[in-house]
Amino acid sequence: MGASKGFEADPSLPGLVRHMHAIAAYREELGRLQASWDTLSLLGELSGNATEMAGTRAAFGELSAALLQHLAIETHRKALADLRTKAQNGINILVRNLFERTADIGFLSADEHIRALLETGSDDAAARIALEARFKEYVAKYSVYSDIILLDREGEVRARLEPHAAASSNHGIRNEALASDGAYVEYFGPLDIVSDEPRLVYAWRVERPGQRPLGVLILVFRLADEMDGIFRNLIAPDDWTVLACAGPDGTIIASSCPIQAPAGLKLPPGALIPSNKPLRLGGRQYLAVACEAAGYQGYLGPGWSCIGLLPLEAAFEREEGQAVEGVDAGLLDSVTGDPALFSDELRTVSRQAGVIQRDLNRSVWNGWIRQTDSTEANVAFSKLLLSEVSNAGRKTQAVFDASIGDLYRTVIAAILEKCRSHAGFAIDVMDRNLYERANDCRWWALDATFAKALSEPAPEAFRACRGVLGAINALYTVYSNLILFDATGRAVAVSQPGHEDLLGTALDGEWVARTLSLRSTQDYAVSRFEPTALYDDAATYLYAAAIPGRNGRPLGGVAIVFDSTPQFAAMLQDALPSDAAGKPLAGAFALFLDDAGKVIASTSERFAIGSACDLGVDLGGVAPKQDLSRIIAFEGRYYAIGAVISRGYREYKTRDGYRSDVVAVCAVPLGAVTAARSTLAVAANANAATLARKPGEGAVTEIATFHIARHWLGVPAREVVEAVDAADMKPAAATLAGSVFAGYKLYKGAPVPVLRLEARLGIAGGPREDQQIVIVRSAGSLLGLLVDALGTIPAVCAADIMPIKELTSRDDVPATGVVGNAGSGAGMLMLLDVDRLGLDILGRTPFRAQAAE
């Protein structure tokens, strides 16, 4: 452990703490309080005051160091967690996108138009122009590609979308695509027919089954454009985070900031290795994380990582206080007791602070009791010193409370950010997935087989259509069925044999009419998310595109039935936050909701598809770029939730005319909803609560007060011996359980019976871990009173005490009177009759009490 300006810093934090401004402020304030404790300790020794402050002073010092260390660790941990979530989402989203590309190249390379061109002579200009027009149609829909290139077996360019000086290729990707036994070739680097700069391309051979390959098709992916969109979604405008995609050797491929992390820069080896140490780059220090792809359906991508960088000077600037504003006061009481959220060490800090403060209050309270009726010359000074000690303790506790609150808020804020980020990941994956569905239906609607069958209807033609649909569906398993329908909306072909009962029937749904009214090959129609007979009466989306006719009127359409139930469930499952073992956090759930707040998909059986979400949050107020994160109470538990609305992807939902607001919600349980613990007055500053009295009012009596639940009680201070801790009290036997007898406390070698005051007085309450015992002289013996907290010791004039007989005619109330104003703001003070209490309990105990000293 290395020292860091007043406290021991964790070994992983050298050089980081000085950037944590909140910790610096607390350290400075605690330093000032430590100086006050040093002064008070010295004055206590000079005055000979019996109150022992050395132990309390040392305990506060040790706890201050532990508190600052935990705050530094959690602050660092949260910053790293935020950074890691962004980097992990970045690489996972990219890999999911590239997975779709591996399917595209396999499907497009089997296109009949492409095969036909390679089988014709190289001088067929009309066929080349027609195919290049088809390439243009493809890229208009699958806009993730910048170019499509068709090579023959010898590497000659037969057709391409974008002009280029090179007419042939000698690159090894051609031979690899011709000879590979895989399903695609993925390559990143320079390519002689594309660019001298690295490009990401996908290639596969064009062939007829059982015959010699005809050539190679190459798709050029818009990597820079794609990464820019990913980074823009993950990094807010005011966020200092830098994200970069890097190859296995650490070379940056794409970056959100070309100044701090330019493409081509080779990162030091340490940047790719998990470490808590800052990374030095370009003369600046960064928090750094590196995340590899989690993989998708067995596909791991090109082997790249996403690097997250955050400049140290900005890493710990975010204010977390508002993250839990407006939450019920019982929240921290609930969540801090949950070992799944807070470590034992973290929870111990809060408990220790309370124990130290309680011990100090008791020490001051007992010190004040000892000064009662004292005739020593330094009584006034001793009481003043006790008050100052109490003040110092309260100030120290206030700093502890504030910093512990910040500590817990830091942890909770990290959970909130995790929920928001995971909801953002879920909705991003959904948008990208459905973008592909909109592309698929439009592209398949251009298949010449469909147009010919609809323009020249015949059984053989429709059987050919069923074969095409079946082949497509075999490659694209995200669909439960593909349907070809004519201009009247009647189904004429399906991909799944089990759905052939649809043939000849008119398709139901307003989306059919919308599809048949489309006039552009770029247009498509989408149904609402609702139950449909086409999906066994379950709810799903239906995407459809019109099949163009020569007169401009559609011949019919292609509809795709999205297999929404397993697909959406898998998206949400992947979006659930996980624990250190990689398993979803217990009790966490994720949802997709439509614009009416109805459930589209859920990871929890609690939320049925189609039901109204009853989380009690106005998700209608979630706007693009205004994500929601907050804490709610739901079904007896607190939850951290994050909600993000659909932002669209590329032209999908942004400029293609389609609008469907979907909200992704991610929720993590924080703990059971409990009533906030009542705040008890525990200060032992008697001087501040002393009543002002007018001259001539006579003598005053000092009252030792304490609290039970919300009730303020007291006894004459001269009748009090001492307050002691109740931790080792021996409880009453089972036969006496529930009576006014609580048990006994061993005091100076002898047992003292302890009275359960709430039972005797009929006060609602119960055992608390931090109860104390006030030992009093009663009926010639010692008696213990079990109390929740010690109060002030005010000086009360006789004129301010109202006798109990003036308030009630009952003779069983063990009180002598009440004080309407004892100066502490705690309300009415009831004065107890200790002799009456002693007589009540002595007959109930199995032994004689110790005689009073």
CSV table of C-alpha atoms in Angstrom, one decimal, residues 189-362:
chain,number,residue,atom,x,y,z
A,189,GLY,CA,-6.0,-4.6,-46.1
A,190,PRO,CA,-5.1,-3.0,-49.4
A,191,LEU,CA,-6.6,-4.5,-52.5
A,192,ASP,CA,-5.3,-3.7,-55.9
A,193,ILE,CA,-8.7,-3.2,-57.5
A,194,VAL,CA,-10.1,-1.2,-54.6
A,195,SER,CA,-7.5,1.0,-52.8
A,196,ASP,CA,-4.0,1.2,-51.5
A,197,GLU,CA,-5.5,2.0,-48.1
A,198,PRO,CA,-6.8,-0.9,-46.0
A,199,ARG,CA,-10.4,-1.9,-46.8
A,200,LEU,CA,-12.7,-4.6,-45.3
A,201,VAL,CA,-14.1,-6.8,-48.0
A,202,TYR,CA,-16.1,-10.0,-48.3
A,203,ALA,CA,-15.6,-12.4,-51.2
A,204,TRP,CA,-16.9,-15.7,-52.4
A,205,ARG,CA,-16.9,-17.7,-55.6
A,206,VAL,CA,-19.7,-17.7,-58.2
A,207,GLU,CA,-20.6,-21.2,-59.4
A,208,ARG,CA,-23.3,-23.6,-60.3
A,209,PRO,CA,-23.6,-26.6,-58.1
A,210,GLY,CA,-21.3,-29.4,-59.2
A,211,GLN,CA,-19.5,-27.3,-61.8
A,212,ARG,CA,-16.2,-25.4,-62.0
A,213,PRO,CA,-16.3,-21.9,-60.4
A,214,LEU,CA,-17.1,-19.1,-62.8
A,215,GLY,CA,-15.5,-16.3,-60.9
A,216,VAL,CA,-15.4,-14.3,-57.6
A,217,LEU,CA,-17.8,-11.7,-56.2
A,218,ILE,CA,-16.4,-9.0,-53.8
A,219,LEU,CA,-18.4,-6.7,-51.5
A,220,VAL,CA,-16.5,-3.7,-50.2
A,221,PHE,CA,-17.8,-2.7,-46.7
A,222,ARG,CA,-18.1,0.9,-45.6
A,223,LEU,CA,-16.1,0.3,-42.5
A,224,ALA,CA,-15.2,4.0,-41.7
A,225,ASP,CA,-18.8,5.0,-42.1
A,226,GLU,CA,-20.0,2.1,-40.0
A,227,MET,CA,-17.5,2.8,-37.2
A,228,ASP,CA,-18.4,6.5,-37.2
A,229,GLY,CA,-22.0,5.6,-36.6
A,230,ILE,CA,-21.2,3.2,-33.8
A,231,PHE,CA,-19.0,5.7,-32.0
A,232,ARG,CA,-21.5,8.5,-32.4
A,233,ASN,CA,-24.2,6.3,-30.7
A,234,LEU,CA,-21.9,5.3,-27.8
A,235,ILE,CA,-20.3,8.6,-27.0
A,236,ALA,CA,-22.3,11.7,-26.0
A,237,PRO,CA,-21.2,15.1,-27.3
A,238,ASP,CA,-19.8,16.1,-23.9
A,239,ASP,CA,-18.1,12.8,-23.2
A,240,TRP,CA,-14.3,12.7,-23.3
A,241,THR,CA,-14.2,9.0,-24.1
A,242,VAL,CA,-12.2,7.9,-27.1
A,243,LEU,CA,-13.1,4.6,-28.7
A,244,ALA,CA,-10.8,2.9,-31.3
A,245,CYS,CA,-11.0,-0.4,-33.1
A,246,ALA,CA,-7.6,-2.2,-33.2
A,247,GLY,CA,-6.2,-5.2,-34.9
A,248,PRO,CA,-4.5,-8.1,-33.1
A,249,ASP,CA,-1.1,-6.3,-33.2
A,250,GLY,CA,-2.6,-3.1,-31.7
A,251,THR,CA,-2.7,-1.1,-34.9
A,252,ILE,CA,-5.7,1.3,-34.8
A,253,ILE,CA,-8.1,0.6,-37.7
A,254,ALA,CA,-10.8,3.2,-36.9
A,255,SER,CA,-11.1,5.8,-34.1
A,256,SER,CA,-13.7,8.3,-32.7
A,257,CYS,CA,-10.9,10.9,-32.4
A,258,PRO,CA,-8.3,10.9,-35.2
A,259,ILE,CA,-6.2,13.4,-33.3
A,260,GLN,CA,-5.7,11.4,-30.1
A,261,ALA,CA,-5.9,7.9,-31.7
A,262,PRO,CA,-5.3,8.2,-35.4
A,263,ALA,CA,-5.8,5.2,-37.8
A,264,GLY,CA,-2.5,3.4,-38.4
A,265,LEU,CA,-1.1,4.2,-35.0
A,266,LYS,CA,0.3,1.1,-33.3
A,267,LEU,CA,-0.7,1.0,-29.6
A,268,PRO,CA,1.8,-0.3,-27.0
A,269,PRO,CA,1.4,-4.0,-26.1
A,270,GLY,CA,0.0,-3.1,-22.7
A,271,ALA,CA,-3.0,-1.5,-24.3
A,272,LEU,CA,-4.4,-4.9,-25.3
A,273,ILE,CA,-3.8,-6.5,-21.9
A,274,PRO,CA,-6.2,-6.1,-19.0
A,275,SER,CA,-4.7,-3.7,-16.5
A,276,ASN,CA,-5.8,-1.0,-14.0
A,277,LYS,CA,-2.8,1.1,-14.7
A,278,PRO,CA,-3.1,4.3,-16.8
A,279,LEU,CA,-1.9,4.1,-20.4
A,280,ARG,CA,0.5,6.7,-21.6
A,281,LEU,CA,-0.2,7.8,-25.2
A,282,GLY,CA,1.1,10.8,-27.1
A,283,GLY,CA,2.2,12.5,-23.9
A,284,ARG,CA,-1.1,12.1,-22.2
A,285,GLN,CA,-2.3,9.6,-19.6
A,286,TYR,CA,-5.5,7.6,-20.1
A,287,LEU,CA,-7.7,5.1,-18.3
A,288,ALA,CA,-7.7,2.3,-20.8
A,289,VAL,CA,-9.6,-0.9,-21.5
A,290,ALA,CA,-9.6,-3.4,-24.3
A,291,CYS,CA,-12.5,-5.6,-25.1
A,292,GLU,CA,-12.7,-8.6,-27.5
A,293,ALA,CA,-15.9,-9.5,-29.3
A,294,ALA,CA,-18.3,-11.8,-27.4
A,295,GLY,CA,-19.1,-13.5,-30.8
A,296,TYR,CA,-22.5,-14.0,-32.4
A,297,GLN,CA,-23.8,-17.4,-33.4
A,298,GLY,CA,-20.2,-18.7,-33.5
A,299,TYR,CA,-18.9,-15.8,-35.6
A,300,LEU,CA,-16.1,-13.8,-33.8
A,301,GLY,CA,-15.4,-11.2,-36.5
A,302,PRO,CA,-12.0,-10.4,-37.9
A,303,GLY,CA,-10.2,-10.8,-34.6
A,304,TRP,CA,-10.3,-7.1,-33.7
A,305,SER,CA,-10.7,-5.4,-30.3
A,306,CYS,CA,-12.3,-2.2,-29.2
A,307,ILE,CA,-10.1,0.1,-27.1
A,308,GLY,CA,-11.6,2.6,-24.7
A,309,LEU,CA,-9.5,5.6,-23.7
A,310,LEU,CA,-10.4,8.3,-21.2
A,311,PRO,CA,-8.0,11.2,-20.3
A,312,LEU,CA,-7.2,11.1,-16.6
A,313,GLU,CA,-7.9,14.8,-16.2
A,314,ALA,CA,-11.6,14.2,-17.3
A,315,ALA,CA,-12.1,10.7,-16.0
A,316,PHE,CA,-13.6,11.5,-12.7
A,317,GLU,CA,-15.4,14.8,-13.4
A,318,ARG,CA,-19.0,13.5,-13.7
A,319,GLU,CA,-21.5,14.5,-11.0
A,320,GLU,CA,-23.4,11.5,-9.7
A,321,GLY,CA,-25.5,13.1,-7.0
A,322,GLN,CA,-28.6,13.6,-9.3
A,323,ALA,CA,-28.6,10.0,-10.2
A,324,VAL,CA,-30.6,9.1,-7.1
A,325,GLU,CA,-32.5,12.3,-6.5
A,326,GLY,CA,-36.1,12.0,-5.6
A,327,VAL,CA,-35.8,8.4,-4.5
A,328,ASP,CA,-37.5,7.3,-1.3
A,329,ALA,CA,-35.4,7.8,1.8
A,330,GLY,CA,-35.4,4.0,2.4
A,331,LEU,CA,-33.3,3.4,-0.7
A,332,LEU,CA,-29.8,3.5,0.8
A,333,ASP,CA,-31.0,1.6,3.8
A,334,SER,CA,-32.2,-1.1,1.4
A,335,VAL,CA,-29.4,-1.3,-1.2
A,336,THR,CA,-26.5,-1.0,1.1
A,337,GLY,CA,-27.4,-4.2,2.9
A,338,ASP,CA,-27.4,-6.2,-0.3
A,339,PRO,CA,-24.1,-8.1,-0.6
A,340,ALA,CA,-24.6,-8.6,-4.3
A,341,LEU,CA,-24.2,-4.8,-4.8
A,342,PHE,CA,-21.9,-3.8,-2.0
A,343,SER,CA,-18.9,-5.7,-0.6
A,344,ASP,CA,-18.6,-6.6,3.1
A,345,GLU,CA,-15.7,-4.0,3.3
A,346,LEU,CA,-17.9,-1.3,1.8
A,347,ARG,CA,-20.8,-2.0,4.1
A,348,THR,CA,-18.5,-2.2,7.1
A,349,VAL,CA,-17.4,1.4,6.6
A,350,SER,CA,-20.9,2.7,7.2
A,351,ARG,CA,-21.5,0.4,10.2
A,352,GLN,CA,-18.2,1.4,11.7
A,353,ALA,CA,-19.0,5.1,11.3
A,354,GLY,CA,-22.3,4.6,13.2
A,355,VAL,CA,-20.6,2.6,16.0
A,356,ILE,CA,-17.9,5.2,16.5
A,357,GLN,CA,-20.4,8.1,16.6
A,358,ARG,CA,-22.6,6.2,19.0
A,359,ASP,CA,-19.7,5.4,21.3
A,360,LEU,CA,-18.6,9.0,21.2
A,361,ASN,CA,-22.2,10.2,22.0
A,362,ARG,CA,-22.3,7.8,24.9
